[in-house]
Amino acid sequence: MTSSAKKIVPLSPAGKAQEATRLLRADHKHVSELFEQFESARSSSRKKALVQEICQELTVHAQIEEEIFYPAIQPVLKDKTLVPEAKVEHETLKYLIAQIEDAETNSDLYDAKVKVLSEYVQHHVKEEQNEIFPQVKQSKLDLVELGAKLAQRKEELLAKLS
């Protein structure tokens, strides 16, 4: 990073740096809202724009988890299956994303693939938030520092996609 580059630190509404799990929960909520908008969208152009944003958000989210979050948390988790399962789920998400990005919006399977992706993401989020996050919160990890690393990498990845 050059001296002129600005370090991105996720801030809470109170102006404090954001914990990693809070940042990831915010991502989960944002994508869930995008899926809800897709469900009510009628025009194919609106659906396509929403799906493009959903796929971008999920791709970046998965990458920051795989590069930073999972390697940081795996050594401290008592359960040795949660992170490997999450990684396998990410592989399936990436496969579904590739299928959707290659599909025509007017295809019979387009909406069905987006629906399956939505359901799969809901399953993944539920496991992360109910099983992984509570253990991470109880660990001695510096979640604010981890959140800052996640936010900075997310910003870098989104900048490359712009």
Coordinates of N, CA, C and O in Angstrom, one line a residue:
M1 N 0.8 -1.2 0.0 CA 0.0 0.0 0.0 C 0.9 1.2 0.0 O 1.8 1.3 0.8
T2 N 0.6 2.2 -0.9 CA 1.4 3.4 -0.9 C 1.0 4.3 0.2 O -0.1 4.2 0.8
S3 N 1.8 5.3 0.5 CA 1.5 6.1 1.7 C 0.3 7.0 1.4 O -0.3 7.4 2.4
S4 N 0.0 7.2 0.2 CA -1.2 8.0 -0.1 C -2.5 7.2 -0.1 O -3.6 7.7 -0.1
A5 N -2.4 5.8 -0.1 CA -3.5 5.0 -0.1 C -4.2 5.1 1.3 O -3.6 5.1 2.3
K6 N -5.5 5.1 1.2 CA -6.3 5.2 2.5 C -6.7 3.8 3.0 O -7.1 2.9 2.2
K7 N -6.4 3.6 4.3 CA -6.8 2.3 4.9 C -8.3 2.3 5.2 O -8.8 3.2 5.8
I8 N -9.0 1.3 4.7 CA -10.4 1.2 4.9 C -10.7 0.4 6.2 O -10.3 -0.7 6.4
V9 N -11.4 1.1 7.1 CA -11.8 0.4 8.4 C -13.3 0.5 8.5 O -13.9 1.6 8.3
P10 N -14.0 -0.6 8.6 CA -15.5 -0.6 8.7 C -15.9 0.1 9.9 O -15.4 -0.2 11.0
L11 N -16.8 1.0 9.8 CA -17.3 1.7 11.0 C -18.7 1.4 11.3 O -19.5 1.2 10.4
S12 N -19.0 1.3 12.5 CA -20.4 1.1 13.0 C -21.0 2.4 13.0 O -20.4 3.5 12.9
P13 N -22.4 2.5 13.2 CA -23.0 3.8 13.3 C -22.4 4.7 14.4 O -22.5 5.9 14.3
A14 N -21.9 4.1 15.4 CA -21.3 4.9 16.5 C -19.9 5.4 16.1 O -19.2 6.1 16.9
G15 N -19.4 5.0 14.9 CA -18.1 5.5 14.5 C -16.9 4.6 14.9 O -15.8 5.0 14.7
K16 N -17.2 3.5 15.5 CA -16.2 2.6 15.9 C -15.9 1.6 14.8 O -16.8 1.3 14.0
A17 N -14.7 1.0 14.8 CA -14.3 0.0 13.8 C -15.3 -1.2 14.1 O -15.7 -1.5 15.2
Q18 N -15.6 -1.9 13.0 CA -16.6 -2.9 13.0 C -16.0 -4.3 13.2 O -15.0 -4.6 12.5
E19 N -16.6 -5.2 14.0 CA -16.1 -6.5 14.2 C -16.3 -7.3 12.9 O -17.3 -7.1 12.1
A20 N -15.5 -8.3 12.7 CA -15.6 -9.2 11.5 C -17.0 -9.8 11.3 O -17.6 -9.8 10.2
T21 N -17.5 -10.4 12.4 CA -18.8 -11.0 12.3 C -19.9 -10.0 12.0 O -20.9 -10.4 11.2
R22 N -19.8 -8.8 12.4 CA -20.8 -7.8 12.1 C -20.7 -7.4 10.7 O -21.8 -7.3 10.0
L23 N -19.5 -7.3 10.1 CA -19.4 -7.0 8.7 C -19.9 -8.1 7.9 O -20.7 -7.8 6.9
L24 N -19.6 -9.3 8.2 CA -20.2 -10.5 7.4 C -21.7 -10.6 7.5 O -22.3 -10.8 6.5
R25 N -22.2 -10.3 8.7 CA -23.7 -10.3 8.9 C -24.3 -9.2 8.0 O -25.4 -9.4 7.4
A26 N -23.7 -8.1 7.9 CA -24.2 -7.0 7.1 C -24.2 -7.4 5.6 O -25.2 -7.1 4.9
D27 N -23.2 -8.1 5.2 CA -23.1 -8.7 3.8 C -24.3 -9.6 3.6 O -25.0 -9.6 2.6
H28 N -24.5 -10.5 4.6 CA -25.6 -11.5 4.5 C -26.9 -10.8 4.3 O -27.7 -11.2 3.5
K29 N -27.1 -9.8 5.1 CA -28.4 -9.0 5.1 C -28.6 -8.4 3.8 O -29.7 -8.4 3.2
H30 N -27.5 -7.7 3.3 CA -27.6 -7.0 2.0 C -28.0 -8.0 0.9 O -28.9 -7.7 0.0
V31 N -27.4 -9.1 0.8 CA -27.6 -10.1 -0.3 C -29.1 -10.6 -0.1 O -29.8 -10.8 -1.1
S32 N -29.5 -10.9 1.1 CA -30.9 -11.3 1.3 C -31.9 -10.3 0.8 O -32.9 -10.7 0.2
E33 N -31.6 -9.0 1.0 CA -32.5 -8.0 0.5 C -32.5 -7.9 -1.0 O -33.5 -7.7 -1.6
L34 N -31.3 -8.2 -1.6 CA -31.2 -8.2 -3.1 C -32.1 -9.4 -3.6 O -32.8 -9.2 -4.6
F35 N -32.0 -10.5 -3.0 CA -32.8 -11.7 -3.4 C -34.3 -11.3 -3.3 O -35.1 -11.7 -4.1
E36 N -34.7 -10.6 -2.2 CA -36.1 -10.2 -2.0 C -36.5 -9.3 -3.2 O -37.6 -9.4 -3.7
Q37 N -35.7 -8.4 -3.5 CA -36.0 -7.5 -4.6 C -36.1 -8.2 -5.9 O -37.0 -7.9 -6.8
F38 N -35.3 -9.3 -6.1 CA -35.4 -10.1 -7.3 C -36.7 -10.8 -7.4 O -37.4 -10.8 -8.5
E39 N -37.2 -11.3 -6.3 CA -38.5 -12.0 -6.2 C -39.6 -11.1 -6.7 O -40.5 -11.6 -7.3
S40 N -39.5 -9.8 -6.4 CA -40.7 -9.0 -6.7 C -40.4 -8.2 -8.0 O -41.3 -7.6 -8.5
A41 N -39.2 -8.4 -8.6 CA -39.0 -7.7 -9.9 C -39.7 -8.3 -11.0 O -39.9 -9.5 -11.0
R42 N -40.2 -7.5 -12.0 CA -41.0 -8.0 -13.1 C -40.2 -7.9 -14.4 O -40.3 -8.8 -15.2
S43 N -39.4 -6.9 -14.6 CA -38.8 -6.7 -15.9 C -37.5 -7.5 -15.9 O -36.8 -7.7 -14.9
S44 N -37.2 -8.1 -17.1 CA -35.9 -8.9 -17.2 C -34.7 -8.0 -17.0 O -33.7 -8.5 -16.5
S45 N -34.8 -6.7 -17.4 CA -33.6 -5.9 -17.2 C -33.3 -5.6 -15.7 O -32.2 -5.6 -15.3
R46 N -34.4 -5.5 -14.9 CA -34.2 -5.3 -13.5 C -33.7 -6.5 -12.8 O -32.8 -6.5 -12.0
K47 N -34.3 -7.7 -13.2 CA -33.8 -9.0 -12.7 C -32.3 -9.2 -13.0 O -31.6 -9.6 -12.2
K48 N -32.0 -8.9 -14.2 CA -30.6 -9.1 -14.7 C -29.6 -8.2 -13.8 O -28.6 -8.6 -13.4
A49 N -30.0 -6.9 -13.6 CA -29.2 -6.0 -12.8 C -29.1 -6.5 -11.4 O -28.0 -6.5 -10.8
L50 N -30.2 -7.0 -10.8 CA -30.1 -7.5 -9.4 C -29.2 -8.7 -9.3 O -28.4 -8.9 -8.4
V51 N -29.4 -9.6 -10.3 CA -28.6 -10.9 -10.3 C -27.1 -10.5 -10.5 O -26.3 -11.1 -9.8
Q52 N -26.8 -9.6 -11.3 CA -25.4 -9.2 -11.5 C -24.8 -8.7 -10.1 O -23.7 -9.0 -9.7
E53 N -25.6 -7.9 -9.4 CA -25.2 -7.4 -8.1 C -25.1 -8.5 -7.1 O -24.1 -8.6 -6.3
I54 N -26.0 -9.4 -7.1 CA -26.0 -10.5 -6.1 C -24.8 -11.4 -6.4 O -24.0 -11.7 -5.4
C55 N -24.5 -11.7 -7.6 CA -23.3 -12.5 -8.0 C -22.0 -11.8 -7.6 O -21.1 -12.5 -7.0
Q56 N -21.9 -10.5 -7.8 CA -20.7 -9.8 -7.4 C -20.6 -9.8 -5.9 O -19.5 -10.1 -5.4
E57 N -21.6 -9.5 -5.2 CA -21.5 -9.5 -3.7 C -21.1 -10.8 -3.2 O -20.3 -10.9 -2.3
L58 N -21.8 -11.9 -3.7 CA -21.5 -13.2 -3.2 C -20.0 -13.6 -3.5 O -19.3 -14.3 -2.7
T59 N -19.6 -13.3 -4.7 CA -18.2 -13.6 -5.1 C -17.2 -13.0 -4.2 O -16.2 -13.6 -3.8
V60 N -17.4 -11.7 -4.0 CA -16.4 -10.9 -3.2 C -16.5 -11.4 -1.7 O -15.5 -11.6 -1.1
H61 N -17.7 -11.6 -1.2 CA -17.9 -12.1 0.1 C -17.2 -13.5 0.3 O -16.5 -13.7 1.3
A62 N -17.4 -14.4 -0.6 CA -16.8 -15.7 -0.5 C -15.3 -15.6 -0.5 O -14.6 -16.3 0.3
Q63 N -14.8 -14.7 -1.3 CA -13.3 -14.6 -1.5 C -12.7 -14.0 -0.2 O -11.7 -14.5 0.3
I64 N -13.3 -13.0 0.5 CA -12.7 -12.5 1.7 C -12.8 -13.5 2.8 O -12.0 -13.5 3.7
E65 N -13.9 -14.3 2.8 CA -14.0 -15.3 3.8 C -12.9 -16.4 3.6 O -12.3 -16.8 4.6
E66 N -12.7 -16.8 2.4 CA -11.7 -17.8 2.1 C -10.3 -17.3 2.3 O -9.5 -18.1 2.8
E67 N -10.0 -16.1 2.0 CA -8.6 -15.6 2.1 C -8.3 -15.2 3.5 O -7.1 -15.3 3.9
I68 N -9.2 -14.6 4.2 CA -8.9 -14.0 5.5 C -9.7 -14.6 6.7 O -9.0 -15.0 7.7
F69 N -11.0 -14.7 6.6 CA -11.8 -15.1 7.7 C -11.6 -16.5 8.1 O -11.2 -16.9 9.3
Y70 N -11.8 -17.4 7.2 CA -11.6 -18.9 7.5 C -10.2 -19.2 8.0 O -10.1 -20.0 9.0
P71 N -9.1 -18.8 7.3 CA -7.8 -19.1 7.9 C -7.6 -18.6 9.3 O -6.9 -19.2 10.1
A72 N -8.2 -17.4 9.6 CA -8.0 -16.9 10.9 C -8.8 -17.6 12.0 O -8.4 -17.8 13.1
I73 N -10.0 -18.1 11.6 CA -10.9 -18.7 12.6 C -10.7 -20.2 12.8 O -10.9 -20.8 13.9
Q74 N -10.2 -20.9 11.7 CA -10.2 -22.4 11.8 C -9.3 -22.9 13.0 O -9.7 -23.8 13.7
P75 N -8.1 -22.3 13.2 CA -7.4 -22.8 14.4 C -8.0 -22.6 15.7 O -7.7 -23.4 16.7
V76 N -8.9 -21.7 15.9 CA -9.6 -21.4 17.2 C -10.9 -22.1 17.4 O -11.4 -22.2 18.5
L77 N -11.5 -22.6 16.3 CA -12.8 -23.3 16.4 C -12.5 -24.7 17.0 O -11.6 -25.4 16.7
K78 N -13.4 -25.1 17.9 CA -13.3 -26.4 18.5 C -13.8 -27.5 17.5 O -13.3 -28.6 17.5
D79 N -14.7 -27.2 16.7 CA -15.3 -28.1 15.7 C -14.4 -28.0 14.4 O -14.2 -27.0 13.8
K80 N -13.9 -29.2 14.0 CA -13.0 -29.2 12.8 C -13.7 -29.4 11.5 O -13.1 -29.6 10.5
T81 N -15.1 -29.4 11.5 CA -15.8 -29.6 10.2 C -16.5 -28.4 9.7 O -16.8 -28.3 8.5
L82 N -16.7 -27.4 10.5 CA -17.5 -26.2 10.1 C -16.8 -25.5 8.9 O -17.5 -25.1 7.9
V83 N -15.5 -25.1 9.1 CA -14.9 -24.4 8.0 C -14.7 -25.2 6.7 O -15.0 -24.7 5.6
P84 N -14.3 -26.5 6.8 CA -14.3 -27.3 5.6 C -15.6 -27.4 4.9 O -15.7 -27.2 3.7
E85 N -16.7 -27.5 5.7 CA -18.1 -27.5 5.1 C -18.4 -26.2 4.4 O -18.9 -26.2 3.3
A86 N -18.0 -25.1 5.0 CA -18.3 -23.8 4.5 C -17.5 -23.6 3.2 O -18.1 -23.0 2.2
K87 N -16.3 -24.1 3.1 CA -15.5 -24.0 1.9 C -16.2 -24.8 0.7 O -16.2 -24.4 -0.4
V88 N -16.7 -26.0 1.1 CA -17.4 -26.8 0.1 C -18.6 -26.1 -0.4 O -18.9 -26.1 -1.6
E89 N -19.4 -25.5 0.5 CA -20.5 -24.7 0.2 C -20.2 -23.6 -0.8 O -20.9 -23.3 -1.7
H90 N -19.1 -22.9 -0.5 CA -18.6 -21.8 -1.4 C -18.4 -22.4 -2.8 O -18.7 -21.7 -3.8
E91 N -17.8 -23.6 -2.9 CA -17.6 -24.1 -4.3 C -18.9 -24.3 -5.0 O -19.0 -24.0 -6.2
T92 N -19.9 -24.8 -4.3 CA -21.2 -25.0 -4.9 C -21.8 -23.6 -5.3 O -22.4 -23.5 -6.4
L93 N -21.7 -22.6 -4.4 CA -22.2 -21.3 -4.7 C -21.5 -20.7 -6.0 O -22.2 -20.2 -6.9
K94 N -20.2 -20.9 -6.1 CA -19.5 -20.5 -7.3 C -20.0 -21.2 -8.6 O -20.1 -20.5 -9.6
Y95 N -20.3 -22.4 -8.5 CA -20.8 -23.2 -9.6 C -22.2 -22.6 -10.0 O -22.4 -22.4 -11.2
L96 N -23.0 -22.4 -9.0 CA -24.4 -21.8 -9.3 C -24.2 -20.4 -9.9 O -25.0 -20.1 -10.9
I97 N -23.3 -19.6 -9.4 CA -23.1 -18.3 -9.9 C -22.7 -18.4 -11.4 O -23.2 -17.6 -12.2
A98 N -21.8 -19.2 -11.7 CA -21.3 -19.4 -13.1 C -22.5 -19.8 -14.0 O -22.6 -19.3 -15.1
Q99 N -23.3 -20.7 -13.5 CA -24.5 -21.2 -14.3 C -25.4 -20.0 -14.6 O -25.9 -19.8 -15.7
I100 N -25.6 -19.2 -13.6 CA -26.6 -18.0 -13.7 C -26.0 -17.0 -14.6 O -26.7 -16.4 -15.5
E101 N -24.7 -16.7 -14.5 CA -24.1 -15.6 -15.3 C -24.1 -16.0 -16.8 O -24.1 -15.2 -17.6
D102 N -24.1 -17.3 -17.0 CA -24.1 -17.8 -18.4 C -25.5 -18.0 -19.0 O -25.6 -18.2 -20.2
A103 N -26.5 -17.9 -18.2 CA -27.9 -18.1 -18.6 C -28.5 -16.8 -19.2 O -28.1 -15.7 -18.8
E104 N -29.4 -17.1 -20.1 CA -30.2 -15.9 -20.6 C -31.3 -15.6 -19.6 O -31.9 -16.5 -19.1
T105 N -31.6 -14.3 -19.4 CA -32.6 -14.0 -18.4 C -34.0 -14.5 -18.8 O -34.8 -14.6 -17.9
N106 N -34.2 -14.7 -20.1 CA -35.6 -15.2 -20.5 C -35.6 -16.7 -20.6 O -36.6 -17.3 -21.0
S107 N -34.6 -17.4 -20.1 CA -34.5 -18.8 -20.1 C -35.5 -19.3 -19.0 O -35.7 -18.7 -18.0
D108 N -36.1 -20.5 -19.3 CA -37.0 -21.1 -18.3 C -36.3 -21.4 -17.0 O -37.0 -21.4 -15.9
L109 N -35.0 -21.7 -17.0 CA -34.3 -22.0 -15.8 C -33.7 -20.9 -15.1 O -33.2 -21.1 -14.0
Y110 N -33.7 -19.7 -15.6 CA -33.0 -18.5 -15.0 C -33.6 -18.3 -13.6 O -32.8 -18.3 -12.6
D111 N -34.9 -18.0 -13.5 CA -35.5 -17.8 -12.2 C -35.3 -18.9 -11.3 O -35.0 -18.7 -10.1
A112 N -35.4 -20.1 -11.8 CA -35.2 -21.3 -10.9 C -33.8 -21.4 -10.4 O -33.6 -21.7 -9.2
K113 N -32.8 -21.1 -11.2 CA -31.4 -21.1 -10.7 C -31.2 -20.0 -9.7 O -30.5 -20.3 -8.7
V114 N -31.7 -18.9 -9.9 CA -31.6 -17.8 -8.9 C -32.3 -18.2 -7.6 O -31.8 -18.0 -6.5
K115 N -33.4 -18.8 -7.7 CA -34.2 -19.3 -6.5 C -33.3 -20.3 -5.7 O -33.2 -20.3 -4.5
V116 N -32.7 -21.3 -6.4 CA -31.9 -22.3 -5.8 C -30.7 -21.6 -5.1 O -30.3 -22.0 -4.0
L117 N -30.1 -20.7 -5.8 CA -29.0 -19.9 -5.2 C -29.4 -19.2 -4.0 O -28.7 -19.3 -2.9
S118 N -30.5 -18.6 -4.0 CA -31.1 -17.9 -2.8 C -31.2 -18.9 -1.6 O -30.8 -18.6 -0.5
E119 N -31.8 -20.0 -1.9 CA -32.0 -21.0 -0.8 C -30.7 -21.6 -0.3 O -30.6 -21.8 0.9
Y120 N -29.8 -21.8 -1.2 CA -28.5 -22.3 -0.8 C -27.7 -21.2 0.1 O -27.1 -21.6 1.1
V121 N -27.8 -20.0 -0.3 CA -27.2 -18.9 0.4 C -27.8 -18.8 1.8 O -27.1 -18.7 2.8
Q122 N -29.2 -19.0 1.9 CA -29.9 -18.9 3.2 C -29.3 -20.0 4.1 O -29.1 -19.8 5.3
H123 N -29.2 -21.2 3.5 CA -28.7 -22.4 4.3 C -27.2 -22.1 4.8 O -26.9 -22.3 6.0
H124 N -26.4 -21.6 4.0 CA -25.0 -21.3 4.3 C -24.9 -20.2 5.4 O -24.2 -20.3 6.4
V125 N -25.7 -19.1 5.2 CA -25.8 -18.0 6.2 C -26.2 -18.5 7.5 O -25.7 -18.2 8.6
K126 N -27.3 -19.3 7.5 CA -27.8 -19.9 8.8 C -26.7 -20.7 9.6 O -26.5 -20.5 10.8
E127 N -26.0 -21.5 8.9 CA -24.9 -22.3 9.5 C -23.8 -21.3 10.0 O -23.3 -21.5 11.1
E128 N -23.4 -20.4 9.2 CA -22.4 -19.4 9.7 C -22.8 -18.7 10.9 O -22.1 -18.6 11.9
Q129 N -24.0 -18.1 10.8 CA -24.4 -17.2 11.9 C -24.8 -18.0 13.2 O -24.6 -17.5 14.3
N130 N -25.3 -19.2 13.0 CA -25.7 -20.0 14.2 C -24.7 -20.9 14.8 O -24.7 -21.3 15.9
E131 N -23.7 -21.3 14.0 CA -22.7 -22.3 14.4 C -21.3 -21.7 14.5 O -20.6 -21.9 15.5
I132 N -20.9 -21.0 13.4 CA -19.5 -20.5 13.4 C -19.4 -19.2 14.2 O -18.5 -19.1 15.0
F133 N -20.2 -18.2 13.9 CA -20.1 -16.9 14.6 C -20.1 -17.0 16.1 O -19.3 -16.3 16.7
P134 N -21.0 -17.8 16.7 CA -20.9 -17.8 18.2 C -19.6 -18.3 18.7 O -19.1 -17.8 19.7
Q135 N -19.0 -19.3 18.1 CA -17.7 -19.8 18.5 C -16.6 -18.7 18.3 O -15.7 -18.6 19.1
V136 N -16.7 -18.0 17.2 CA -15.7 -17.0 16.9 C -15.8 -15.9 17.9 O -14.8 -15.4 18.4
K137 N -17.0 -15.5 18.3 CA -17.3 -14.4 19.2 C -16.7 -14.8 20.6 O -16.2 -13.9 21.4
Q138 N -16.7 -16.1 20.9 CA -16.2 -16.5 22.2 C -14.7 -16.7 22.2 O -14.1 -16.9 23.3
S139 N -14.1 -16.6 21.1 CA -12.6 -16.8 20.9 C -11.9 -15.6 21.4 O -12.5 -14.5 21.7
K140 N -10.6 -15.7 21.4 CA -9.7 -14.5 21.8 C -9.2 -13.8 20.6 O -8.4 -12.9 20.7
L141 N -9.8 -14.0 19.4 CA -9.4 -13.3 18.2 C -9.8 -11.8 18.3 O -10.8 -11.5 18.9
D142 N -9.0 -11.0 17.8 CA -9.3 -9.6 17.7 C -10.2 -9.4 16.5 O -9.8 -9.2 15.4
L143 N -11.5 -9.3 16.8 CA -12.5 -9.3 15.7 C -12.6 -7.9 15.0 O -13.0 -7.8 13.9
V144 N -12.2 -6.9 15.7 CA -12.1 -5.6 15.1 C -11.0 -5.5 14.1 O -11.2 -5.0 12.9
E145 N -9.8 -6.0 14.5 CA -8.7 -6.0 13.5 C -9.1 -6.9 12.3 O -8.8 -6.6 11.2
L146 N -9.7 -8.1 12.6 CA -10.1 -9.0 11.5 C -11.1 -8.3 10.6 O -11.0 -8.4 9.4
G147 N -12.0 -7.6 11.2 CA -13.0 -6.8 10.4 C -12.4 -5.8 9.5 O -12.8 -5.6 8.4
A148 N -11.4 -5.1 10.0 CA -10.6 -4.1 9.2 C -10.0 -4.8 8.0 O -10.0 -4.2 6.9
K149 N -9.4 -5.9 8.2 CA -8.7 -6.7 7.1 C -9.7 -7.1 6.1 O -9.5 -7.0 4.9
L150 N -10.9 -7.6 6.6 CA -11.9 -8.0 5.6 C -12.4 -6.8 4.8 O -12.6 -6.9 3.6
A151 N -12.7 -5.7 5.5 CA -13.2 -4.5 4.8 C -12.2 -4.0 3.8 O -12.6 -3.6 2.7
Q152 N -10.9 -4.0 4.1 CA -9.9 -3.5 3.2 C -9.9 -4.4 2.0 O -9.8 -3.9 0.8
R153 N -9.9 -5.7 2.2 CA -9.8 -6.6 1.0 C -11.1 -6.5 0.2 O -11.0 -6.5 -1.0
K154 N -12.2 -6.4 0.8 CA -13.5 -6.2 0.1 C -13.4 -5.0 -0.8 O -13.8 -5.1 -1.9
E155 N -12.9 -3.9 -0.2 CA -12.8 -2.7 -1.0 C -11.9 -2.8 -2.2 O -12.2 -2.4 -3.3
E156 N -10.8 -3.5 -2.0 CA -9.9 -3.8 -3.1 C -10.6 -4.6 -4.2 O -10.4 -4.3 -5.4
L157 N -11.2 -5.6 -3.8 CA -11.9 -6.5 -4.8 C -13.0 -5.8 -5.5 O -13.2 -5.9 -6.8
L158 N -13.8 -5.0 -4.8 CA -14.9 -4.3 -5.5 C -14.3 -3.2 -6.4 O -14.9 -3.0 -7.5
A159 N -13.2 -2.6 -6.1 CA -12.6 -1.6 -6.9 C -12.1 -2.2 -8.2 O -12.3 -1.6 -9.3
K160 N -11.6 -3.4 -8.2 CA -11.2 -4.1 -9.4 C -12.4 -4.5 -10.3 O -12.2 -4.5 -11.5
L161 N -13.6 -4.7 -9.7 CA -14.7 -5.0 -10.5 C -15.4 -3.8 -11.1 O -16.3 -3.9 -12.0
S162 N -15.1 -2.6 -10.6 CA -15.8 -1.4 -11.1 C -15.2 -1.0 -12.4 O -14.2 -1.2 -12.8

